[in-house]
C-alpha cells in the first residue's frame, strides 16, 4: 500500500529573515526567504525593525511558498514554526501566524527549536547529500550561535559547549566593522582572506576551559591592534586588508578546530556535521576536509540554502515530529531563550 504524503508548512521568523517552506515528507517543494536589507544601514539587526518587517513579509512569503509547491493550503498536514531561541518580537509574528493558520485549517501545530533545526537540516532529502549517522557531533556556527552538540538521535541532543559571549559570526561582523567593511562582514573577510597571508599578524586565542567558546576578546584585540597600527600609518588598513582578513580568519578557524578536536577526543565520535551561516566559510570547509584526511573524520556540510536561517529546516523538524505525533498545544508561547 502506498503511504499517504505528508505536507508540512514550516515558518521561520527568529531573527531577520522571514521564511516559509513546504515539505512533502522529507523533500523540499519550496523554500522562500525574504531577507531584510534595512539592517545593513545600522550595521546589525535592529529588533523592532525586524519584527515590523516580518509582519509585512509573512503573508506574501507563506503565499509564495504554497504557490511554488503547487499544492493548496487545504492539503497541508501540519504547520511547524520556530518557537525560539531568537528575538521576541520576531518570534511572536511567526508564532501567532502559525497558530492562526493551523487553527483555521484545523490541522496540528508543531513548535520547533531553531537550534535543533539547524542540526536536523541535514535530514532533508537532497541528491548528493549524505545524512550523518547517529551519534554525531554538530557544530552550529552563525551570527547568533556557536555550539557543539552531541546528537544521539533526532531529538536527543546534548550541548557540550557554547559561546560564553559573542557568536562566531558576530566576531566576523564586529571585526569587519573595525576594518570599515559593510554588514554582514563574514563573506567579505572570507573572500579577502583567500588573497592574504594568514600568518601576517598574530592574534592570541582565548583561553576558555572545556568545549565553551569566547570571541569577545578577539574583537577587542583586533580593535586595539588596528588603532595602534593606524597611529603609525594612517593607510595601514587599506594597504594590508587582505593580510589582516587572512590573519583574523586563521585565528577564528583555529579556535573552532581546536574545540572540535577536543570534542572528538572526549566523545570518540568522528562524524562531524556543521550548520549556520558561517558554514559557508571557505576556511572552515577546507579545515574540515583536511581533517578527513588527517584524523579520519567524516564531515557533513549542508547545501548553502539550508545553512543560513531558513524555513526548510523548520519544516523537516516538523515532519520528524509529525511522525512521532509530537504536536503542540495552541497556548504554546514564543520563547526567546529556548534551550536545546
Ligand atoms: O545563519 P545566519 O544567516 O544568521 C544567523 O545569525 O542566525 O548567519 C549569518 C552570519 C553573519 O554573521 C555572517 O557574517 C556570517 O554568518 N557569514 C560568514 C560567511 N557567510 C556568512 N562568516 C564567515 N565566512 C562566510 N563565508
Ligand atoms: Zn540560526
Short mmCIF file of C-alpha atoms and ligand atoms in Angstrom, two decimals:
data_model
loop_
_atom_site.label_atom_id
_atom_site.label_comp_id
_atom_site.label_asym_id
_atom_site.label_seq_id
_atom_site.Cartn_x
_atom_site.Cartn_y
_atom_site.Cartn_z
CA UNK A 1 0.00 0.00 0.00
CA UNK A 2 1.34 3.46 -0.89
CA UNK A 3 1.92 5.67 2.13
CA UNK A 4 -0.02 8.92 2.26
CA UNK A 5 2.09 12.02 1.59
CA UNK A 6 2.60 14.39 4.49
CA UNK A 7 2.77 18.10 3.65
CA UNK A 8 4.34 20.38 6.25
CA UNK A 9 4.43 24.18 6.14
CA UNK A 10 7.48 25.49 8.02
CA UNK A 11 7.70 29.11 9.22
CA UNK A 12 10.91 30.78 10.43
CA UNK A 13 10.98 34.30 11.89
CA UNK A 14 13.53 34.18 14.72
CA UNK A 15 15.89 36.91 13.53
CA UNK A 16 15.96 38.99 10.35
CA UNK A 17 14.81 36.50 7.71
CA UNK A 18 11.14 35.77 7.11
CA UNK A 19 10.93 32.33 5.57
CA UNK A 20 8.29 29.75 4.66
CA UNK A 21 8.84 26.30 3.19
CA UNK A 22 6.71 23.36 2.11
CA UNK A 23 7.95 19.83 2.53
CA UNK A 24 6.40 16.68 1.11
CA UNK A 25 7.66 14.03 3.54
CA UNK A 26 11.41 14.80 3.75
CA UNK A 27 11.65 16.52 0.35
CA UNK A 28 11.53 20.25 -0.20
CA UNK A 29 8.88 21.58 -2.58
CA UNK A 30 9.60 25.25 -1.84
CA UNK A 31 11.76 27.34 0.47
CA UNK A 32 11.15 31.09 0.24
CA UNK A 33 13.35 33.51 2.20
CA UNK A 34 12.78 37.27 2.39
CA UNK A 35 15.84 38.84 3.95
CA UNK A 36 15.64 42.30 5.45
CA UNK A 37 18.03 44.74 3.80
CA UNK A 38 17.00 47.52 6.22
CA UNK A 39 19.51 46.35 8.87
CA UNK A 40 22.59 46.95 6.67
CA UNK A 41 22.18 50.70 7.27
CA UNK A 42 22.61 50.11 11.01
CA UNK A 43 25.48 47.60 10.94
CA UNK A 44 23.42 44.96 12.75
CA UNK A 45 19.91 43.68 13.30
CA UNK A 46 17.51 46.22 14.87
CA UNK A 47 14.90 44.08 16.69
CA UNK A 48 11.96 46.47 16.35
CA UNK A 49 12.55 46.93 12.62
CA UNK A 50 12.91 43.16 12.22
CA UNK A 51 9.55 42.38 13.78
CA UNK A 52 7.82 45.07 11.69
CA UNK A 53 9.36 43.66 8.52
CA UNK A 54 8.23 40.13 9.50
CA UNK A 55 4.68 41.46 9.77
CA UNK A 56 4.89 42.85 6.25
CA UNK A 57 6.57 39.77 4.79
CA UNK A 58 4.83 36.84 6.40
CA UNK A 59 1.63 36.68 4.35
CA UNK A 60 3.29 37.06 0.91
CA UNK A 61 6.13 34.68 1.85
CA UNK A 62 3.76 31.92 3.01
CA UNK A 63 1.56 32.50 -0.02
CA UNK A 64 4.57 32.18 -2.35
CA UNK A 65 5.78 29.02 -0.63
CA UNK A 66 2.39 27.34 -1.09
CA UNK A 67 2.07 28.52 -4.68
CA UNK A 68 5.59 27.40 -5.63
CA UNK A 69 5.00 23.99 -4.04
CA UNK A 70 2.00 23.55 -6.33
CA UNK A 71 -0.36 22.50 -3.54
CA UNK A 72 -3.39 24.10 -1.92
CA UNK A 73 -3.37 25.07 1.74
CA UNK A 74 -6.14 22.52 2.35
CA UNK A 75 -3.60 19.78 1.56
CA UNK A 76 -1.33 20.80 4.47
CA UNK A 77 -0.94 18.16 7.18
CA UNK A 78 0.53 20.49 9.85
CA UNK A 79 2.10 23.90 10.46
CA UNK A 80 5.57 23.99 12.07
CA UNK A 81 7.06 27.23 13.38
CA UNK A 82 10.15 28.49 15.22
CA UNK A 83 9.33 28.84 18.91
CA UNK A 84 12.82 30.06 19.88
CA UNK A 85 15.55 30.95 20.57
CA UNK A 86 15.52 34.35 18.88
CA UNK A 87 14.26 37.91 19.10
CA UNK A 88 10.94 38.00 20.97
CA UNK A 89 9.21 40.48 18.65
CA UNK A 90 10.26 38.48 15.60
CA UNK A 91 9.28 35.10 17.08
CA UNK A 92 5.85 36.43 18.02
CA UNK A 93 5.00 37.18 14.39
CA UNK A 94 5.71 33.62 13.20
CA UNK A 95 4.14 32.04 16.29
CA UNK A 96 0.87 33.98 16.04
CA UNK A 97 0.63 33.43 12.30
CA UNK A 98 1.29 29.68 12.59
CA UNK A 99 -1.30 29.29 15.37
CA UNK A 100 -3.99 31.15 13.42
CA UNK A 101 -3.38 29.20 10.23
CA UNK A 102 -3.29 25.80 11.94
CA UNK A 103 -6.44 26.69 13.89
CA UNK A 104 -8.23 27.93 10.78
CA UNK A 105 -7.32 24.81 8.80
CA UNK A 106 -7.96 22.55 11.80
CA UNK A 107 -4.58 20.81 11.50
CA UNK A 108 -1.83 20.16 14.08
CA UNK A 109 0.58 22.85 15.21
CA UNK A 110 4.24 21.89 15.80
CA UNK A 111 6.71 24.08 17.68
CA UNK A 112 10.35 23.85 16.66
CA UNK A 113 13.59 24.73 18.42
CA UNK A 114 15.68 26.80 15.99
CA UNK A 115 18.97 25.26 17.16
CA UNK A 116 17.68 21.72 16.70
CA UNK A 117 16.50 22.76 13.26
CA UNK A 118 19.98 23.95 12.20
CA UNK A 119 21.19 20.43 13.03
CA UNK A 120 18.27 18.47 11.59
CA UNK A 121 18.57 20.37 8.29
CA UNK A 122 20.97 17.53 7.46
CA UNK A 123 17.98 15.19 7.22
CA UNK A 124 16.34 16.99 4.31
CA UNK A 125 16.43 14.53 1.44
CA UNK A 126 18.83 16.01 -1.13
CA UNK A 127 20.62 14.47 -4.02
CA UNK A 128 24.38 14.25 -3.28
CA UNK A 129 23.96 14.95 0.45
CA UNK A 130 24.67 12.09 2.80
CA UNK A 131 22.87 12.18 6.13
CA UNK A 132 25.07 11.87 9.23
CA UNK A 133 24.67 8.57 11.14
CA UNK A 134 23.93 8.65 14.89
CA UNK A 135 25.67 9.51 17.07
CA UNK A 136 27.34 12.54 15.51
CA UNK A 137 28.73 15.88 16.63
CA UNK A 138 27.11 19.04 15.28
CA UNK A 139 28.78 22.43 15.32
CA UNK A 140 26.33 25.28 14.76
CA UNK A 141 28.09 28.48 13.78
CA UNK A 142 26.22 31.64 12.83
CA UNK A 143 25.66 35.29 13.67
CA UNK A 144 23.65 34.31 16.71
CA UNK A 145 25.01 30.94 17.79
CA UNK A 146 28.14 28.90 18.40
CA UNK A 147 27.53 25.44 19.82
CA UNK A 148 28.93 21.93 19.75
CA UNK A 149 26.16 19.39 20.26
CA UNK A 150 26.22 15.64 20.67
CA UNK A 151 23.34 14.23 18.64
CA UNK A 152 22.24 10.75 19.76
CA UNK A 153 19.02 10.64 17.73
CA UNK A 154 16.72 13.18 16.05
CA UNK A 155 15.51 14.50 19.38
CA UNK A 156 18.15 13.51 21.89
CA UNK A 157 20.72 16.27 21.80
CA UNK A 158 23.20 17.44 24.40
CA UNK A 159 25.02 20.77 24.22
CA UNK A 160 28.67 20.00 25.01
CA UNK A 161 29.88 23.57 24.67
CA UNK A 162 28.78 27.02 23.54
CA UNK A 163 29.92 30.60 23.44
CA UNK A 164 30.01 32.48 26.69
CA UNK A 165 29.80 35.85 24.89
CA UNK A 166 29.77 36.68 21.14
CA UNK A 167 28.86 34.17 18.45
CA UNK A 168 31.47 33.37 15.80
CA UNK A 169 29.55 35.25 13.08
CA UNK A 170 29.45 38.25 15.40
CA UNK A 171 33.25 38.04 15.70
CA UNK A 172 33.44 38.28 11.91
CA UNK A 173 30.90 41.11 11.72
CA UNK A 174 32.39 43.15 14.56
CA UNK A 175 35.96 42.73 13.24
CA UNK A 176 34.64 43.82 9.86
CA UNK A 177 33.17 46.96 11.42
CA UNK A 178 36.59 47.84 12.90
CA UNK A 179 38.05 47.42 9.39
CA UNK A 180 35.35 49.61 7.82
CA UNK A 181 33.66 46.71 5.96
CA UNK A 182 29.89 46.55 5.41
CA UNK A 183 27.47 44.36 7.38
CA UNK A 184 27.49 41.38 7.46
CA UNK A 185 31.27 41.28 7.05
CA UNK A 186 31.79 37.49 7.18
CA UNK A 187 31.61 36.85 3.43
CA UNK A 188 33.92 39.81 2.62
CA UNK A 189 36.52 38.81 5.23
CA UNK A 190 36.36 35.25 3.85
CA UNK A 191 36.87 36.46 0.27
CA UNK A 192 39.82 38.66 1.19
CA UNK A 193 41.30 36.01 3.48
CA UNK A 194 41.85 33.80 0.46
CA UNK A 195 44.05 36.50 -1.07
CA UNK A 196 46.14 37.28 2.03
CA UNK A 197 48.80 35.78 4.28
CA UNK A 198 47.19 34.02 7.29
CA UNK A 199 50.38 34.33 9.34
CA UNK A 200 50.98 38.05 8.67
CA UNK A 201 49.65 39.07 12.11
CA UNK A 202 49.14 37.05 15.25
CA UNK A 203 46.09 37.30 17.50
CA UNK A 204 46.05 35.29 20.70
CA UNK A 205 43.36 32.66 21.00
CA UNK A 206 41.09 32.98 24.06
CA UNK A 207 41.68 30.56 26.89
CA UNK A 208 38.34 29.01 27.73
CA UNK A 209 38.12 25.70 29.52
CA UNK A 210 36.38 22.68 28.06
CA UNK A 211 34.25 23.00 24.98
CA UNK A 212 32.96 26.53 25.54
CA UNK A 213 33.95 29.39 23.24
CA UNK A 214 34.67 33.07 23.71
CA UNK A 215 35.01 35.58 20.89
CA UNK A 216 34.63 38.99 22.53
CA UNK A 217 38.32 39.24 23.47
CA UNK A 218 39.37 38.65 19.88
CA UNK A 219 37.23 41.55 18.67
CA UNK A 220 38.85 43.85 21.28
CA UNK A 221 42.34 42.60 20.39
CA UNK A 222 41.68 43.40 16.72
CA UNK A 223 40.34 46.85 17.62
CA UNK A 224 43.46 47.75 19.68
CA UNK A 225 45.76 46.28 17.04
CA UNK A 226 44.17 48.37 14.27
CA UNK A 227 44.15 51.54 16.41
CA UNK A 228 47.85 51.09 17.19
CA UNK A 229 48.89 50.42 13.61
CA UNK A 230 46.78 53.24 12.17
CA UNK A 231 48.50 55.69 14.53
CA UNK A 232 51.83 54.77 12.92
CA UNK A 233 50.44 54.56 9.37
CA UNK A 234 47.02 56.07 8.60
CA UNK A 235 46.75 53.86 5.49
CA UNK A 236 47.57 50.64 7.37
CA UNK A 237 44.14 49.03 6.93
CA UNK A 238 43.79 49.78 3.20
CA UNK A 239 47.36 48.68 2.48
CA UNK A 240 47.11 45.40 4.37
CA UNK A 241 43.43 44.50 4.32
CA UNK A 242 43.80 41.04 2.75
CA UNK A 243 46.54 40.04 5.19
CA UNK A 244 44.51 41.33 8.17
CA UNK A 245 41.44 39.38 6.99
CA UNK A 246 43.51 36.23 6.42
CA UNK A 247 45.01 36.50 9.91
CA UNK A 248 41.60 37.00 11.55
CA UNK A 249 40.17 34.05 9.65
CA UNK A 250 43.18 31.87 10.54
CA UNK A 251 42.67 32.66 14.23
CA UNK A 252 38.90 32.02 14.18
CA UNK A 253 39.19 28.74 12.27
CA UNK A 254 41.93 27.68 14.69
CA UNK A 255 39.62 28.30 17.65
CA UNK A 256 36.77 26.30 16.07
CA UNK A 257 39.01 23.40 15.04
CA UNK A 258 40.73 23.19 18.46
CA UNK A 259 37.34 22.78 20.15
CA UNK A 260 36.14 20.25 17.60
CA UNK A 261 39.29 18.18 18.07
CA UNK A 262 38.72 18.25 21.83
CA UNK A 263 35.07 17.21 21.38
CA UNK A 264 36.14 14.27 19.19
CA UNK A 265 38.74 13.30 21.79
CA UNK A 266 36.21 13.46 24.63
CA UNK A 267 33.39 11.59 22.88
CA UNK A 268 35.21 9.33 20.43
CA UNK A 269 32.71 10.43 17.76
CA UNK A 270 34.25 11.21 14.37
CA UNK A 271 31.16 12.12 12.35
CA UNK A 272 31.03 15.92 12.28
CA UNK A 273 28.18 17.99 10.85
CA UNK A 274 28.13 21.77 10.64
CA UNK A 275 25.31 24.27 10.21
CA UNK A 276 24.57 28.00 10.43
CA UNK A 277 25.62 30.89 8.17
CA UNK A 278 29.35 30.63 8.96
CA UNK A 279 29.41 27.10 7.46
CA UNK A 280 29.63 28.92 4.12
CA UNK A 281 33.15 29.93 5.12
CA UNK A 282 35.85 28.59 2.82
CA UNK A 283 38.36 28.29 5.69
CA UNK A 284 36.18 26.05 7.86
CA UNK A 285 35.19 23.93 4.85
CA UNK A 286 38.82 23.39 3.94
CA UNK A 287 39.83 22.67 7.55
CA UNK A 288 37.10 20.03 7.81
CA UNK A 289 38.11 18.40 4.52
CA UNK A 290 41.73 18.31 5.73
CA UNK A 291 40.57 16.72 8.99
CA UNK A 292 39.00 13.88 6.99
CA UNK A 293 42.46 13.04 5.64
CA UNK A 294 44.41 13.83 8.79
CA UNK A 295 42.20 12.44 11.55
CA UNK A 296 39.83 10.06 9.73
CA UNK A 297 36.74 12.22 10.40
CA UNK A 298 33.69 12.14 8.14
CA UNK A 299 32.26 15.62 7.71
CA UNK A 300 28.81 16.79 6.62
CA UNK A 301 28.13 20.25 5.21
CA UNK A 302 24.56 21.11 4.22
CA UNK A 303 23.62 22.81 0.98
CA UNK A 304 24.19 26.56 1.34
CA UNK A 305 20.48 27.49 1.37
CA UNK A 306 19.92 25.24 4.38
CA UNK A 307 22.84 26.63 6.39
CA UNK A 308 21.59 30.20 6.83
CA UNK A 309 18.26 30.81 8.58
CA UNK A 310 15.51 29.21 6.50
CA UNK A 311 12.13 27.54 6.93
CA UNK A 312 13.07 24.27 5.20
CA UNK A 313 14.98 23.30 8.34
CA UNK A 314 11.91 24.15 10.45
CA UNK A 315 9.70 22.06 8.16
CA UNK A 316 11.98 18.99 8.37
CA UNK A 317 11.77 19.08 12.17
CA UNK A 318 8.01 19.46 11.75
CA UNK A 319 7.96 16.33 9.59
CA UNK A 320 10.06 14.31 12.06
CA UNK A 321 7.84 15.40 14.97
CA UNK A 322 4.71 14.68 12.91
CA UNK A 323 5.85 11.08 12.51
CA UNK A 324 6.06 10.89 16.33
CA UNK A 325 2.66 12.58 16.81
CA UNK A 326 4.53 15.23 18.76
CA UNK A 327 2.15 18.19 18.43
CA UNK A 328 1.87 21.47 20.36
CA UNK A 329 -0.98 22.94 22.33
CA UNK A 330 -2.35 26.19 20.99
CA UNK A 331 -1.26 28.01 24.14
CA UNK A 332 2.43 27.36 23.35
CA UNK A 333 4.45 30.59 23.76
CA UNK A 334 7.34 32.03 21.78
CA UNK A 335 10.43 31.61 23.99
CA UNK A 336 13.39 33.93 23.33
CA UNK A 337 15.90 31.87 25.30
CA UNK A 338 14.70 28.39 24.44
CA UNK A 339 17.34 25.72 25.15
CA UNK A 340 18.02 22.53 23.22
O1 LIG B 1 22.83 31.71 9.96
P1 LIG B 1 22.88 33.14 9.58
O2 LIG B 1 22.40 33.53 8.20
O3 LIG B 1 22.03 34.00 10.56
C1 LIG B 1 22.10 33.89 11.94
O4 LIG B 1 22.94 34.60 12.50
O5 LIG B 1 21.35 33.07 12.52
O6 LIG B 1 24.40 33.63 9.79
C2 LIG B 1 24.82 34.93 9.46
C3 LIG B 1 26.25 35.09 9.88
C4 LIG B 1 26.77 36.52 9.77
O7 LIG B 1 27.44 36.84 10.97
C5 LIG B 1 27.74 36.46 8.60
O8 LIG B 1 28.80 37.38 8.69
C6 LIG B 1 28.24 35.04 8.69
O9 LIG B 1 27.10 34.27 9.04
N1 LIG B 1 28.78 34.52 7.41
C7 LIG B 1 30.07 34.21 7.22
C8 LIG B 1 30.19 33.79 5.86
N2 LIG B 1 28.96 33.86 5.28
C9 LIG B 1 28.10 34.30 6.25
N3 LIG B 1 31.11 34.25 8.06
C10 LIG B 1 32.29 33.86 7.58
N4 LIG B 1 32.50 33.46 6.31
C11 LIG B 1 31.49 33.41 5.42
N5 LIG B 1 31.71 33.00 4.16
ZN1 LIG B 2 20.10 30.47 13.05
#
